[in-house]
Coordinates of C-alpha atoms and ligand atoms in Angstrom, one line a residue:
Chain A
M1 CA 114.3 110.3 109.2
S2 CA 112.6 109.0 112.3
S3 CA 109.5 107.0 112.8
L4 CA 107.0 106.9 115.7
V5 CA 105.2 103.5 115.9
I6 CA 102.1 103.4 118.1
A7 CA 102.1 100.1 119.9
E8 CA 99.1 97.9 120.4
H9 CA 99.3 96.0 123.7
N10 CA 97.4 94.5 126.5
N11 CA 99.3 96.3 129.3
E12 CA 101.5 93.3 129.8
S13 CA 102.8 92.4 126.3
I14 CA 103.0 93.8 122.8
K15 CA 100.7 92.4 120.1
A16 CA 102.0 90.9 116.9
A17 CA 100.5 93.7 114.8
T18 CA 103.0 96.1 116.4
L19 CA 106.0 93.9 115.3
V20 CA 104.7 94.1 111.7
T21 CA 104.3 97.9 112.0
V22 CA 107.9 98.1 113.3
A23 CA 109.0 96.1 110.2
A24 CA 107.3 98.7 108.0
A25 CA 109.1 101.5 109.8
K26 CA 112.4 99.6 109.3
A27 CA 111.6 99.4 105.6
I28 CA 111.3 103.2 105.5
G29 CA 114.6 103.6 107.3
G30 CA 115.9 105.8 110.1
D31 CA 115.3 105.6 113.9
V32 CA 112.3 103.9 115.3
T33 CA 110.6 105.0 118.5
V34 CA 107.7 103.1 119.9
L35 CA 104.9 104.9 121.9
V36 CA 103.2 102.7 124.5
A37 CA 100.1 104.6 125.7
G38 CA 97.7 103.2 128.2
A39 CA 97.0 102.8 131.9
D40 CA 99.3 100.6 134.0
C41 CA 101.2 99.5 130.9
G42 CA 104.8 99.7 132.2
A43 CA 105.3 96.0 131.5
A44 CA 104.2 96.5 127.9
A45 CA 106.8 99.3 127.6
D46 CA 109.5 97.0 128.9
A47 CA 108.4 94.4 126.4
A48 CA 108.5 97.0 123.6
A49 CA 112.1 97.9 124.6
K50 CA 113.1 94.3 123.7
I51 CA 111.7 94.5 120.1
E52 CA 114.4 94.0 117.5
G53 CA 115.4 97.3 115.8
V54 CA 113.6 99.7 118.2
D55 CA 115.8 102.6 119.4
K56 CA 113.6 104.2 122.0
V57 CA 110.3 103.6 123.8
L58 CA 108.1 106.4 125.1
L59 CA 105.7 105.4 127.9
A60 CA 102.6 107.5 128.4
D61 CA 101.1 105.7 131.4
N62 CA 98.0 107.5 132.6
A63 CA 94.4 106.7 133.3
V64 CA 93.3 109.1 130.5
Y65 CA 94.8 106.7 128.0
A66 CA 93.0 103.6 129.3
H67 CA 91.1 101.8 126.5
M68 CA 93.0 103.8 123.9
T69 CA 90.1 106.4 123.8
A70 CA 90.6 108.1 120.4
E71 CA 90.1 111.7 121.6
N72 CA 92.9 111.5 124.2
V73 CA 95.3 109.2 122.3
A74 CA 95.1 111.2 119.1
A75 CA 95.9 114.4 121.0
L76 CA 98.9 112.7 122.5
I77 CA 100.1 111.4 119.2
A78 CA 99.7 114.8 117.5
E79 CA 101.7 116.4 120.3
I80 CA 104.6 113.9 120.3
G81 CA 104.4 113.1 116.6
K82 CA 105.2 116.5 115.3
D83 CA 108.9 115.8 115.8
Y84 CA 108.9 112.7 113.6
S85 CA 108.9 112.2 109.8
H86 CA 106.6 109.2 109.9
I87 CA 103.9 108.0 112.3
L88 CA 102.7 104.4 112.0
A89 CA 100.0 102.3 113.6
P90 CA 98.7 98.8 112.7
T91 CA 95.5 98.7 110.6
T92 CA 93.4 97.4 113.5
T93 CA 90.1 98.7 114.8
A94 CA 92.1 100.7 117.3
G95 CA 94.5 102.2 114.8
K96 CA 91.7 103.0 112.4
N97 CA 90.0 104.9 115.2
Y98 CA 92.7 107.1 116.7
L99 CA 95.2 107.6 113.8
P100 CA 93.0 109.6 111.3
R101 CA 92.1 111.8 114.2
A102 CA 95.8 112.5 114.9
A103 CA 96.5 113.1 111.2
A104 CA 93.7 115.7 111.0
L105 CA 95.1 117.4 114.2
L106 CA 98.5 117.6 112.4
D107 CA 96.8 118.8 109.2
V108 CA 98.3 116.0 107.2
A109 CA 96.9 113.2 105.0
Q110 CA 96.8 109.6 106.2
I111 CA 97.8 106.8 103.9
S112 CA 95.7 103.8 105.0
D113 CA 96.6 100.1 105.1
I114 CA 99.9 100.3 103.3
S115 CA 101.0 97.0 101.8
G116 CA 104.4 98.1 100.5
V117 CA 107.1 100.8 101.0
V118 CA 108.5 102.2 97.7
S119 CA 110.5 105.0 99.2
E120 CA 110.3 107.3 102.2
D121 CA 107.4 109.2 100.7
T122 CA 105.8 106.7 98.4
F123 CA 103.7 103.7 99.4
Q124 CA 101.5 101.0 98.0
R125 CA 98.0 100.2 99.2
P126 CA 95.1 98.1 98.0
I127 CA 91.9 99.9 96.9
Y128 CA 88.5 98.7 95.7
A129 CA 88.5 95.6 98.0
G130 CA 91.9 94.6 96.7
S131 CA 90.9 94.8 93.0
A132 CA 93.7 97.3 92.4
V133 CA 96.9 98.4 94.0
A134 CA 97.6 102.1 94.1
T135 CA 101.1 103.7 94.5
V136 CA 100.8 107.0 96.3
Q137 CA 103.2 109.7 97.0
S138 CA 102.8 112.1 99.9
A139 CA 103.8 115.8 99.8
D140 CA 103.1 116.3 103.6
P141 CA 106.0 116.9 106.0
I142 CA 104.8 114.1 108.2
K143 CA 103.6 110.8 106.7
V144 CA 100.9 109.2 108.8
L145 CA 100.4 105.5 107.9
T146 CA 98.4 102.5 108.9
V147 CA 100.1 99.2 108.1
R148 CA 98.5 96.0 106.8
G149 CA 99.2 93.2 109.2
T150 CA 99.8 90.6 106.4
A151 CA 102.1 92.7 104.3
F152 CA 105.4 92.8 106.1
D153 CA 107.3 90.1 108.0
A154 CA 107.2 90.8 111.7
V155 CA 110.5 91.8 113.4
A156 CA 111.6 89.6 116.3
A157 CA 110.0 90.4 119.7
E158 CA 113.3 89.9 121.4
G159 CA 116.9 91.0 120.8
G160 CA 116.6 94.8 121.2
S161 CA 117.6 96.9 124.2
A162 CA 116.0 100.3 123.8
T163 CA 115.7 102.8 126.6
V164 CA 112.2 103.6 128.1
E165 CA 111.4 107.3 128.7
S166 CA 108.3 108.5 130.4
V167 CA 106.1 111.1 128.7
D168 CA 104.7 113.8 130.9
T169 CA 102.1 115.3 128.5
V170 CA 98.7 114.4 129.7
T171 CA 95.8 115.4 127.5
D172 CA 92.3 114.8 128.9
T173 CA 89.8 116.0 126.4
G174 CA 87.0 114.7 128.6
L175 CA 85.2 113.8 125.4
A176 CA 84.4 110.2 125.8
E177 CA 83.4 107.8 128.5
W178 CA 84.2 104.1 128.3
L179 CA 81.4 102.0 129.7
K180 CA 82.2 98.3 129.0
D181 CA 84.0 95.7 126.8
E182 CA 82.6 92.4 125.8
I183 CA 85.6 90.6 124.6
A184 CA 85.0 86.9 123.7
K185 CA 87.3 84.5 125.6
L186 CA 89.4 82.8 122.9
E187 CA 89.5 79.1 123.0
R188 CA 91.4 79.1 119.7
P189 CA 94.1 81.2 118.1
E190 CA 93.3 84.8 117.1
L191 CA 92.4 85.1 113.4
T192 CA 95.1 87.5 112.5
A193 CA 97.8 85.4 114.3
A194 CA 96.7 81.9 113.2
N195 CA 98.7 79.7 110.8
V196 CA 95.5 77.9 109.8
I197 CA 92.0 79.3 109.5
I198 CA 88.8 77.5 108.7
S199 CA 85.9 79.8 107.8
G200 CA 82.2 79.1 107.3
G201 CA 79.7 80.9 105.2
R202 CA 76.0 81.0 104.6
G203 CA 76.2 77.4 103.5
M204 CA 76.6 76.4 107.1
Q205 CA 72.9 77.0 107.5
D206 CA 72.9 77.8 111.2
G207 CA 75.2 78.6 114.1
E208 CA 75.0 75.1 115.6
N209 CA 76.6 73.7 112.5
F210 CA 79.7 75.8 113.2
K211 CA 80.5 73.0 115.6
L212 CA 81.5 70.9 112.5
L213 CA 84.1 73.6 111.7
E214 CA 85.3 73.9 115.3
A215 CA 85.9 70.1 115.5
V216 CA 88.2 70.4 112.5
A217 CA 89.8 73.6 113.8
D218 CA 90.7 71.9 117.0
K219 CA 92.5 69.1 115.2
L220 CA 94.5 71.6 113.1
G221 CA 95.1 74.2 115.8
A222 CA 93.2 76.6 113.6
A223 CA 91.2 79.8 114.1
V224 CA 87.6 79.9 113.0
G225 CA 86.5 82.7 110.6
A226 CA 83.3 83.6 108.9
S227 CA 81.9 85.4 105.8
R228 CA 79.7 88.5 106.3
A229 CA 76.6 86.5 105.4
A230 CA 77.3 84.0 108.2
V231 CA 77.9 86.9 110.7
D232 CA 74.8 88.8 109.5
A233 CA 72.7 85.6 110.0
G234 CA 74.1 85.3 113.5
Y235 CA 76.0 82.0 113.0
A236 CA 79.2 83.7 114.2
P237 CA 80.2 86.8 116.2
N238 CA 81.1 89.9 114.2
D239 CA 84.8 89.9 114.9
L240 CA 85.2 86.7 113.0
Q241 CA 84.3 88.4 109.7
V242 CA 87.0 88.0 107.2
G243 CA 87.0 90.5 104.3
Q244 CA 87.2 94.0 102.9
T245 CA 85.4 95.4 105.9
G246 CA 86.4 92.8 108.4
K247 CA 89.7 91.1 109.1
I248 CA 92.5 90.8 106.6
V249 CA 94.3 87.4 107.0
A250 CA 97.1 85.5 105.3
P251 CA 97.6 82.2 107.0
E252 CA 99.6 79.2 105.7
L253 CA 96.3 77.4 105.1
Y254 CA 92.8 79.0 104.6
I255 CA 89.8 76.6 104.3
A256 CA 86.6 78.2 103.0
V257 CA 83.5 76.1 103.7
G258 CA 80.1 77.0 102.2
I259 CA 81.5 80.4 101.1
S260 CA 80.8 81.6 97.5
G261 CA 83.8 83.8 97.2
A262 CA 82.4 87.3 96.8
I263 CA 85.1 90.0 96.0
Q264 CA 84.6 91.4 99.5
H265 CA 85.4 88.1 101.1
L266 CA 88.4 87.4 98.8
A267 CA 89.8 90.8 99.8
G268 CA 90.4 89.5 103.2
M269 CA 92.0 86.1 102.5
K270 CA 93.4 85.9 98.9
D271 CA 97.0 86.4 100.1
S272 CA 96.8 83.2 102.1
K273 CA 99.6 80.7 101.1
V274 CA 97.3 77.7 100.4
I275 CA 93.6 78.1 99.9
V276 CA 91.1 75.2 100.1
A277 CA 87.4 75.6 99.1
I278 CA 84.6 73.2 100.0
N279 CA 81.4 74.1 98.2
K280 CA 78.7 72.1 96.5
D281 CA 78.4 74.6 93.6
A282 CA 81.2 73.8 91.1
D283 CA 80.8 77.3 89.6
A284 CA 81.3 79.2 92.9
P285 CA 83.9 82.0 92.4
I286 CA 85.8 80.8 95.4
F287 CA 87.2 77.9 93.2
Q288 CA 89.0 80.5 91.1
V289 CA 91.4 81.4 94.0
A290 CA 91.5 77.9 95.5
D291 CA 94.7 75.8 95.3
Y292 CA 92.5 72.7 96.2
G293 CA 88.8 72.7 95.5
L294 CA 86.4 70.0 96.7
V295 CA 83.0 70.1 95.1
A296 CA 80.9 68.5 97.8
D297 CA 78.1 68.9 100.3
L298 CA 79.8 70.3 103.4
F299 CA 77.7 68.2 105.7
K300 CA 79.2 65.1 104.2
A301 CA 82.7 66.5 103.6
L302 CA 83.4 68.1 107.0
P303 CA 82.8 65.0 109.1
E304 CA 85.0 63.0 106.6
V305 CA 87.8 65.6 106.9
D306 CA 87.4 65.5 110.7
E307 CA 87.7 61.7 110.7
L308 CA 90.7 61.7 108.3
L309 CA 92.6 64.0 110.6
G310 CA 92.3 61.3 113.3
Chain B
M1 CA 67.8 117.9 117.0
K2 CA 69.2 117.9 113.5
V3 CA 71.0 114.9 112.0
L4 CA 73.7 115.4 109.4
V5 CA 74.4 112.3 107.2
T6 CA 76.5 111.7 104.0
A7 CA 75.9 110.0 100.7
K8 CA 79.1 109.3 98.9
R9 CA 78.8 108.3 95.3
V10 CA 80.8 105.1 94.7
V11 CA 81.0 102.2 92.3
D12 CA 78.2 99.8 93.1
A13 CA 79.4 97.0 95.4
N14 CA 78.4 94.3 92.9
V15 CA 80.5 95.7 90.0
S16 CA 83.9 94.1 89.3
I17 CA 86.5 96.7 88.8
R18 CA 89.0 96.9 86.0
V19 CA 92.3 98.7 86.0
Q20 CA 92.9 101.0 83.0
S21 CA 95.6 99.7 80.7
D22 CA 97.7 102.9 81.1
N23 CA 97.7 102.3 84.9
S24 CA 96.3 105.7 85.6
G25 CA 93.3 104.5 87.6
V26 CA 90.3 102.2 87.5
D27 CA 87.9 102.3 84.6
L28 CA 84.7 104.1 85.6
N29 CA 83.1 104.4 82.2
N30 CA 79.5 103.1 82.1
V31 CA 79.9 101.6 85.5
K32 CA 76.9 101.4 87.8
M33 CA 77.2 103.9 90.7
A34 CA 75.5 103.9 94.1
V35 CA 75.4 105.4 97.5
N36 CA 78.3 104.0 99.6
P37 CA 76.7 101.0 101.5
F38 CA 77.9 102.3 104.8
D39 CA 76.3 105.7 104.1
E40 CA 73.0 103.9 103.3
I41 CA 73.2 102.5 106.8
A42 CA 73.9 106.0 108.1
I43 CA 70.9 107.5 106.3
E44 CA 68.7 104.6 107.6
E45 CA 69.8 105.3 111.2
A46 CA 69.2 109.0 110.8
V47 CA 65.7 108.5 109.5
R48 CA 64.9 106.0 112.3
L49 CA 66.0 108.7 114.8
R50 CA 63.5 111.1 113.3
E51 CA 60.8 108.5 113.2
A52 CA 61.4 107.7 116.9
G53 CA 61.1 111.4 117.7
S54 CA 64.8 111.8 118.8
A55 CA 65.5 114.1 115.8
E56 CA 63.4 116.6 113.8
E57 CA 65.4 116.9 110.6
V58 CA 67.7 114.8 108.5
V59 CA 70.1 116.7 106.2
V60 CA 72.2 114.7 103.7
V61 CA 75.5 115.9 102.1
S62 CA 77.3 114.6 99.1
I63 CA 80.6 116.1 97.8
G64 CA 82.0 115.5 94.3
I65 CA 81.0 115.8 90.6
T66 CA 77.6 117.0 89.4
N67 CA 76.2 113.4 89.3
C68 CA 76.5 113.1 93.1
Q69 CA 73.1 114.8 93.1
E70 CA 71.7 111.4 92.1
Q71 CA 72.9 110.0 95.4
I72 CA 71.4 113.0 97.3
R73 CA 68.1 112.2 95.6
T74 CA 68.4 108.5 96.6
A75 CA 68.9 109.6 100.2
L76 CA 65.9 112.0 100.0
A77 CA 63.8 109.1 98.7
L78 CA 65.0 107.0 101.7
G79 CA 63.7 109.7 104.0
A80 CA 66.2 112.5 104.4
D81 CA 64.5 115.9 104.4
R82 CA 66.9 118.2 102.7
G83 CA 70.1 117.9 100.7
I84 CA 73.4 119.8 100.5
F85 CA 75.6 119.3 97.4
V86 CA 79.2 120.5 97.3
E87 CA 80.5 120.5 93.8
A88 CA 84.2 119.6 93.6
D89 CA 86.0 118.0 90.7
G90 CA 89.2 116.0 90.8
D91 CA 90.9 113.9 93.4
L92 CA 89.1 114.6 96.7
Q93 CA 90.9 113.1 99.6
P94 CA 89.5 112.3 103.1
L95 CA 91.2 115.3 104.8
A96 CA 89.6 117.7 102.2
V97 CA 86.2 116.0 102.6
A98 CA 86.5 116.3 106.4
K99 CA 87.3 120.0 106.0
I100 CA 84.2 120.6 103.8
L101 CA 82.0 118.6 106.2
K102 CA 83.5 120.7 109.1
A103 CA 82.4 123.9 107.3
I104 CA 78.9 122.4 106.9
V105 CA 78.8 121.4 110.5
D106 CA 79.6 125.0 111.4
K107 CA 76.7 126.3 109.2
E108 CA 74.1 123.7 110.2
S109 CA 75.0 122.9 113.9
P110 CA 73.7 119.4 113.8
G111 CA 73.2 117.5 117.1
I112 CA 74.7 114.3 115.6
I113 CA 76.7 113.5 112.5
I114 CA 76.5 110.0 111.1
L115 CA 79.0 108.9 108.4
G116 CA 80.0 105.5 107.0
K117 CA 83.0 103.7 108.5
Q118 CA 84.6 103.4 105.1
A119 CA 84.0 104.2 101.5
I120 CA 84.2 101.0 99.5
D121 CA 86.2 102.6 96.6
G122 CA 89.2 104.0 98.3
D123 CA 88.9 101.9 101.5
N124 CA 90.4 104.7 103.5
S125 CA 88.3 104.7 106.6
Q126 CA 89.5 108.2 107.7
T127 CA 86.9 110.8 107.2
G128 CA 84.8 110.4 110.3
P129 CA 87.6 110.6 112.8
M130 CA 89.2 113.5 110.8
L131 CA 85.9 115.5 110.9
A132 CA 85.6 114.8 114.6
A133 CA 89.1 116.1 115.2
L134 CA 88.6 119.3 113.1
A135 CA 85.3 120.1 114.7
G136 CA 86.6 119.3 118.2
L137 CA 83.9 116.7 118.7
S138 CA 83.9 113.2 120.2
Q139 CA 83.7 110.2 117.9
A140 CA 82.2 106.8 118.1
T141 CA 83.4 104.7 115.1
F142 CA 82.2 101.3 113.9
A143 CA 78.8 101.6 115.6
S144 CA 76.6 98.5 115.7
E145 CA 74.1 100.0 118.2
L146 CA 73.2 103.6 118.9
T147 CA 71.0 105.0 121.6
I148 CA 70.4 108.7 122.4
E149 CA 69.7 109.7 126.0
D150 CA 70.2 112.9 128.0
G151 CA 72.3 114.7 125.4
K152 CA 74.6 111.7 125.0
A153 CA 75.0 108.9 122.5
V154 CA 75.6 105.5 123.9
V155 CA 77.3 103.5 121.2
T156 CA 78.3 99.8 121.0
R157 CA 81.3 99.5 118.7
E158 CA 82.6 96.5 116.7
I159 CA 86.2 96.1 117.7
D160 CA 88.9 93.4 117.3
G161 CA 88.0 90.7 119.7
G162 CA 84.4 91.7 120.4
M163 CA 82.4 94.8 121.3
E164 CA 83.0 98.0 123.3
T165 CA 80.3 100.3 124.6
I166 CA 81.1 104.0 125.1
S167 CA 79.2 107.2 125.9
V168 CA 79.9 110.4 124.0
P169 CA 78.5 113.8 124.6
L170 CA 76.5 115.3 121.7
P171 CA 77.2 116.7 119.2
A172 CA 79.4 113.8 118.2
V173 CA 80.5 112.0 115.0
I174 CA 79.3 108.4 114.6
T175 CA 80.5 106.0 111.9
T176 CA 78.4 103.0 110.9
D177 CA 79.3 99.4 110.8
L178 CA 77.4 96.7 108.9
R179 CA 75.3 95.5 111.7
L180 CA 73.8 98.9 112.8
N181 CA 70.6 98.4 110.9
E182 CA 69.2 97.0 107.6
P183 CA 68.5 99.9 105.2
R184 CA 65.0 100.0 103.7
Y185 CA 64.3 100.3 100.0
A186 CA 62.8 103.5 98.6
S187 CA 59.2 103.2 97.6
L188 CA 57.9 104.7 94.3
P189 CA 55.9 107.4 96.0
N190 CA 58.9 108.4 98.1
I191 CA 61.1 108.6 95.0
M192 CA 58.5 111.0 93.5
K193 CA 58.3 113.0 96.7
A194 CA 62.2 113.2 96.8
K195 CA 62.2 115.2 93.6
K196 CA 60.5 118.1 95.4
K197 CA 62.7 118.2 98.4
P198 CA 65.2 121.2 98.6
V199 CA 68.9 120.8 97.7
D200 CA 71.4 123.6 98.3
S201 CA 74.7 123.8 96.4
Y202 CA 78.0 125.2 97.4
T203 CA 81.6 125.1 96.2
P204 CA 84.6 124.5 98.4
E205 CA 85.6 128.2 97.8
E206 CA 82.3 129.4 99.1
L207 CA 82.9 127.3 102.2
G208 CA 86.4 128.6 102.5
V209 CA 88.0 125.2 102.2
D210 CA 91.3 124.3 100.4
V211 CA 90.8 120.9 98.8
A212 CA 94.2 120.6 97.1
P213 CA 95.3 117.0 97.3
R214 CA 98.2 116.1 99.6
L215 CA 98.7 112.7 97.9
T216 CA 99.5 112.0 94.3
T217 CA 98.5 108.6 92.8
L218 CA 101.5 107.6 90.7
K219 CA 100.0 104.4 89.3
V220 CA 97.2 101.9 89.8
E221 CA 97.9 98.3 89.0
P222 CA 95.9 95.0 89.0
P223 CA 96.8 92.8 92.0
S224 CA 99.0 89.8 91.5
E225 CA 97.0 86.8 90.2
R226 CA 97.0 83.4 91.9
A227 CA 98.0 80.4 89.9
A228 CA 95.2 78.1 88.9
G229 CA 94.5 75.3 91.4
V230 CA 93.2 71.8 91.1
I231 CA 89.8 70.1 91.9
V232 CA 90.2 67.0 94.1
E233 CA 87.6 64.3 94.0
T234 CA 87.4 63.2 97.6
A235 CA 88.1 64.4 101.2
E236 CA 90.8 61.7 101.3
E237 CA 92.6 63.1 98.3
L238 CA 92.3 66.6 99.8
I239 CA 93.9 65.7 103.1
D240 CA 96.6 63.7 101.2
K241 CA 97.5 66.7 99.1
L242 CA 97.6 69.1 102.1
K243 CA 99.9 66.7 103.9
N244 CA 102.2 65.5 101.1
E245 CA 102.1 68.1 98.4
A246 CA 101.4 71.5 100.0
K247 CA 102.9 70.2 103.3
V248 CA 100.7 72.6 105.4
I249 CA 99.3 70.0 107.8
E250 CA 100.9 67.1 109.5
Ligands
LIG1 C1 79.7 97.1 101.9 C2 79.9 95.6 101.9 C3 80.9 95.0 102.7 C4 81.1 93.7 102.7 N1 82.1 93.2 103.5 C5 82.3 91.8 103.5 C6 83.4 91.2 104.3 O1 84.2 91.9 104.9 N2 83.5 89.9 104.3 C7 82.6 89.1 103.6 O2 82.7 87.8 103.7 N3 81.6 89.6 102.9 C8 81.4 90.9 102.8 N4 80.4 91.4 102.1 C9 79.3 90.5 101.6 C10 79.7 89.8 100.3 O3 79.4 90.7 99.2 C11 78.9 88.5 100.1 O4 77.5 88.8 100.2 C12 79.2 87.5 101.2 O5 80.6 87.3 101.3 C13 78.5 86.2 100.9 O6 78.8 85.3 102.0 P1 78.7 83.7 101.7 O7 79.7 83.3 100.7 O8 78.8 83.0 103.0 O9 77.2 83.5 101.2 P2 76.6 83.1 99.8 O10 77.2 84.0 98.7 O11 75.2 83.0 100.0 O12 77.3 81.7 99.5 C14 77.0 80.5 100.2 C15 77.7 79.4 99.5 O13 77.5 78.2 100.2 C16 77.4 77.1 99.3 N5 76.6 76.1 99.9 C17 75.3 76.1 100.4 N6 75.0 75.0 101.0 C18 76.1 74.2 100.9 C19 76.4 72.8 101.3 N7 75.4 72.1 102.0 N8 77.6 72.3 101.1 C20 78.5 73.0 100.5 N9 78.3 74.3 100.0 C21 77.1 74.9 100.3 C22 76.7 77.7 98.1 O14 76.9 77.0 96.9 C23 77.2 79.1 98.0 O15 78.4 79.2 97.2 C24 80.2 92.8 102.0 C25 79.2 93.4 101.2 C26 79.1 94.8 101.1 C27 78.0 95.3 100.3
LIG2 N1 82.8 112.7 98.7 C1 82.1 112.4 99.8 N2 80.8 112.9 100.0 C2 80.1 112.6 101.1 N3 80.6 111.8 102.1 C3 81.8 111.3 102.0 C4 82.7 111.6 100.9 N4 83.8 111.0 101.1 C5 83.8 110.3 102.3 N5 82.6 110.6 102.8 C6 82.1 110.0 104.1 O1 83.2 109.5 104.9 C7 83.0 108.1 105.0 C8 84.3 107.3 105.1 O2 85.0 107.5 103.9 P1 86.5 107.2 103.7 O3 87.2 107.9 104.8 O4 86.9 107.8 102.4 O5 86.7 105.7 103.8 C9 82.0 107.7 103.9 O6 81.3 106.5 104.3 C10 81.1 108.9 103.9 O7 80.2 108.9 105.0

């Protein structure tokens, strides 16, 4: 058995989601190779070589892999990946974009967002917004998997000493042209990496009021999240959406403010260690998953919490 | 230009799902079904392209059991011109769906194909990129803005950390994200008109597609429950509990 893990990186360093994906590959067993594809990403490959438990790093450093364009990256993965029993990528917007394309090129199924490894061909995954967990077995020669970021304990970023090999295959499908990125500059921790998250919902009433959340976030070193309703209303940018169709998070502490607790929101946060809900409606479903519930007007409660945190 | 869109039949987003006691699957008896919400967004975008003069015809496809024709009628009432129903029983997995859609793309030669980013039942999020791979087309997933110009689609995509804008040559496969548009409701006259619009039927065999599942679902279980929590009376009590009982803040 041998696994190929597709790294997520920023050219310099490896993102935490990759460490979780390596952990899933370790749970399957066998050798682990990490593929670092990108342009000017040699430093990221060196970082990948230090990951605990990684046996080999493949570096595909070429302009055609800049921005992880799905057409080119999927062609590369399908070419390299046919020699492996398992191909894994994190369940991120990047992984969800290129990996199904690679699976189809290999004519194999993909098993999305695995939350558990039962055996080398059998995996668990949430379905119906986490209302059920399916155990699925694959009959394909290559198992293509995306890995849920909250489901496995990340391996250590240091401690390994893998070799780095360059890959010469260059596939330029010429199918897509990247124009621009608008990546928000983060003043706070990233949602999927934060130990504490405070999220606001429609109850916040407008985007200005998110300042009340941000003040508390700054005192707790927390990331700020949002419900779909808050994003749709323009109170918060779309990549802060937590839920079935947004980000899946499981911090030590999740504080939901003015969020009713629809199943689609719970799908993204109910594996958090401690959940706090602040809502003026005592019947809001969010209280059914909260460890600590405070039935209160958020415009009164948030300033109090802020004050108490000193 | 012709637009191809899909209308997957799924359990309505407002229904709470129950797992069957023998762990064979979820209970779908007497459950309200609907067009997958992301497919509603795809249909809306296609109809707007036609209304704006960028497209001449909107063709909607649904694949599955006989009742999927209800979802085709819904799409026709929302403004699609013509339907294609592919009757397939049993466990249809994304790779099989993508192969069927590829066969339809070959027949219809659409200028653009718009799918949902994810079906809210299986939460797979695979079919769009798989179809693009099989058809040798470019893909633009998680679209929150779409403009057609000079034989290209310029698409703003919702990605981790923010937005990305790419340009893909047409034909291309686009998948919709939540913020692409707000779907309209079907009016009564349009629901009546939809009944007269043409719908063609095929089987996977007629399309030459092998839909045999690659994955076997061994069991479906309810998720682990969280233990009941407590209601605190004041913000003070809350902070005290978080510090001294849960020990998650300092
Ligand atoms: C296809 C699909 C995908 C979806 N994906 C997601 C997803 O990924 N993430 C997600 O979050 N949702 C998602 N949703 C939407 C979801 O169904 C809910 O509509 C949404 O989560 C509701 O957001 P909310 O709780 O902020 O708003 P509401 O349900 O309107 O709740 C607002 C809450 O604020 C409380 N409130 C109001 N004023 C105050 C106040 N002054 N003080 C205290 N409390 C107050 C109210 O009591 C209420 O409980 C999706 C829906 C669909 C159909
Ligand atoms: N049976 C089906 N019939 C029509 N379209 C489908 C079907 N299954 C999946 N799709 C399309 O593929 C998208 C993504 O589905 P999935 O990959 O299953 O999450 C859906 O939003 C639909 O656009």
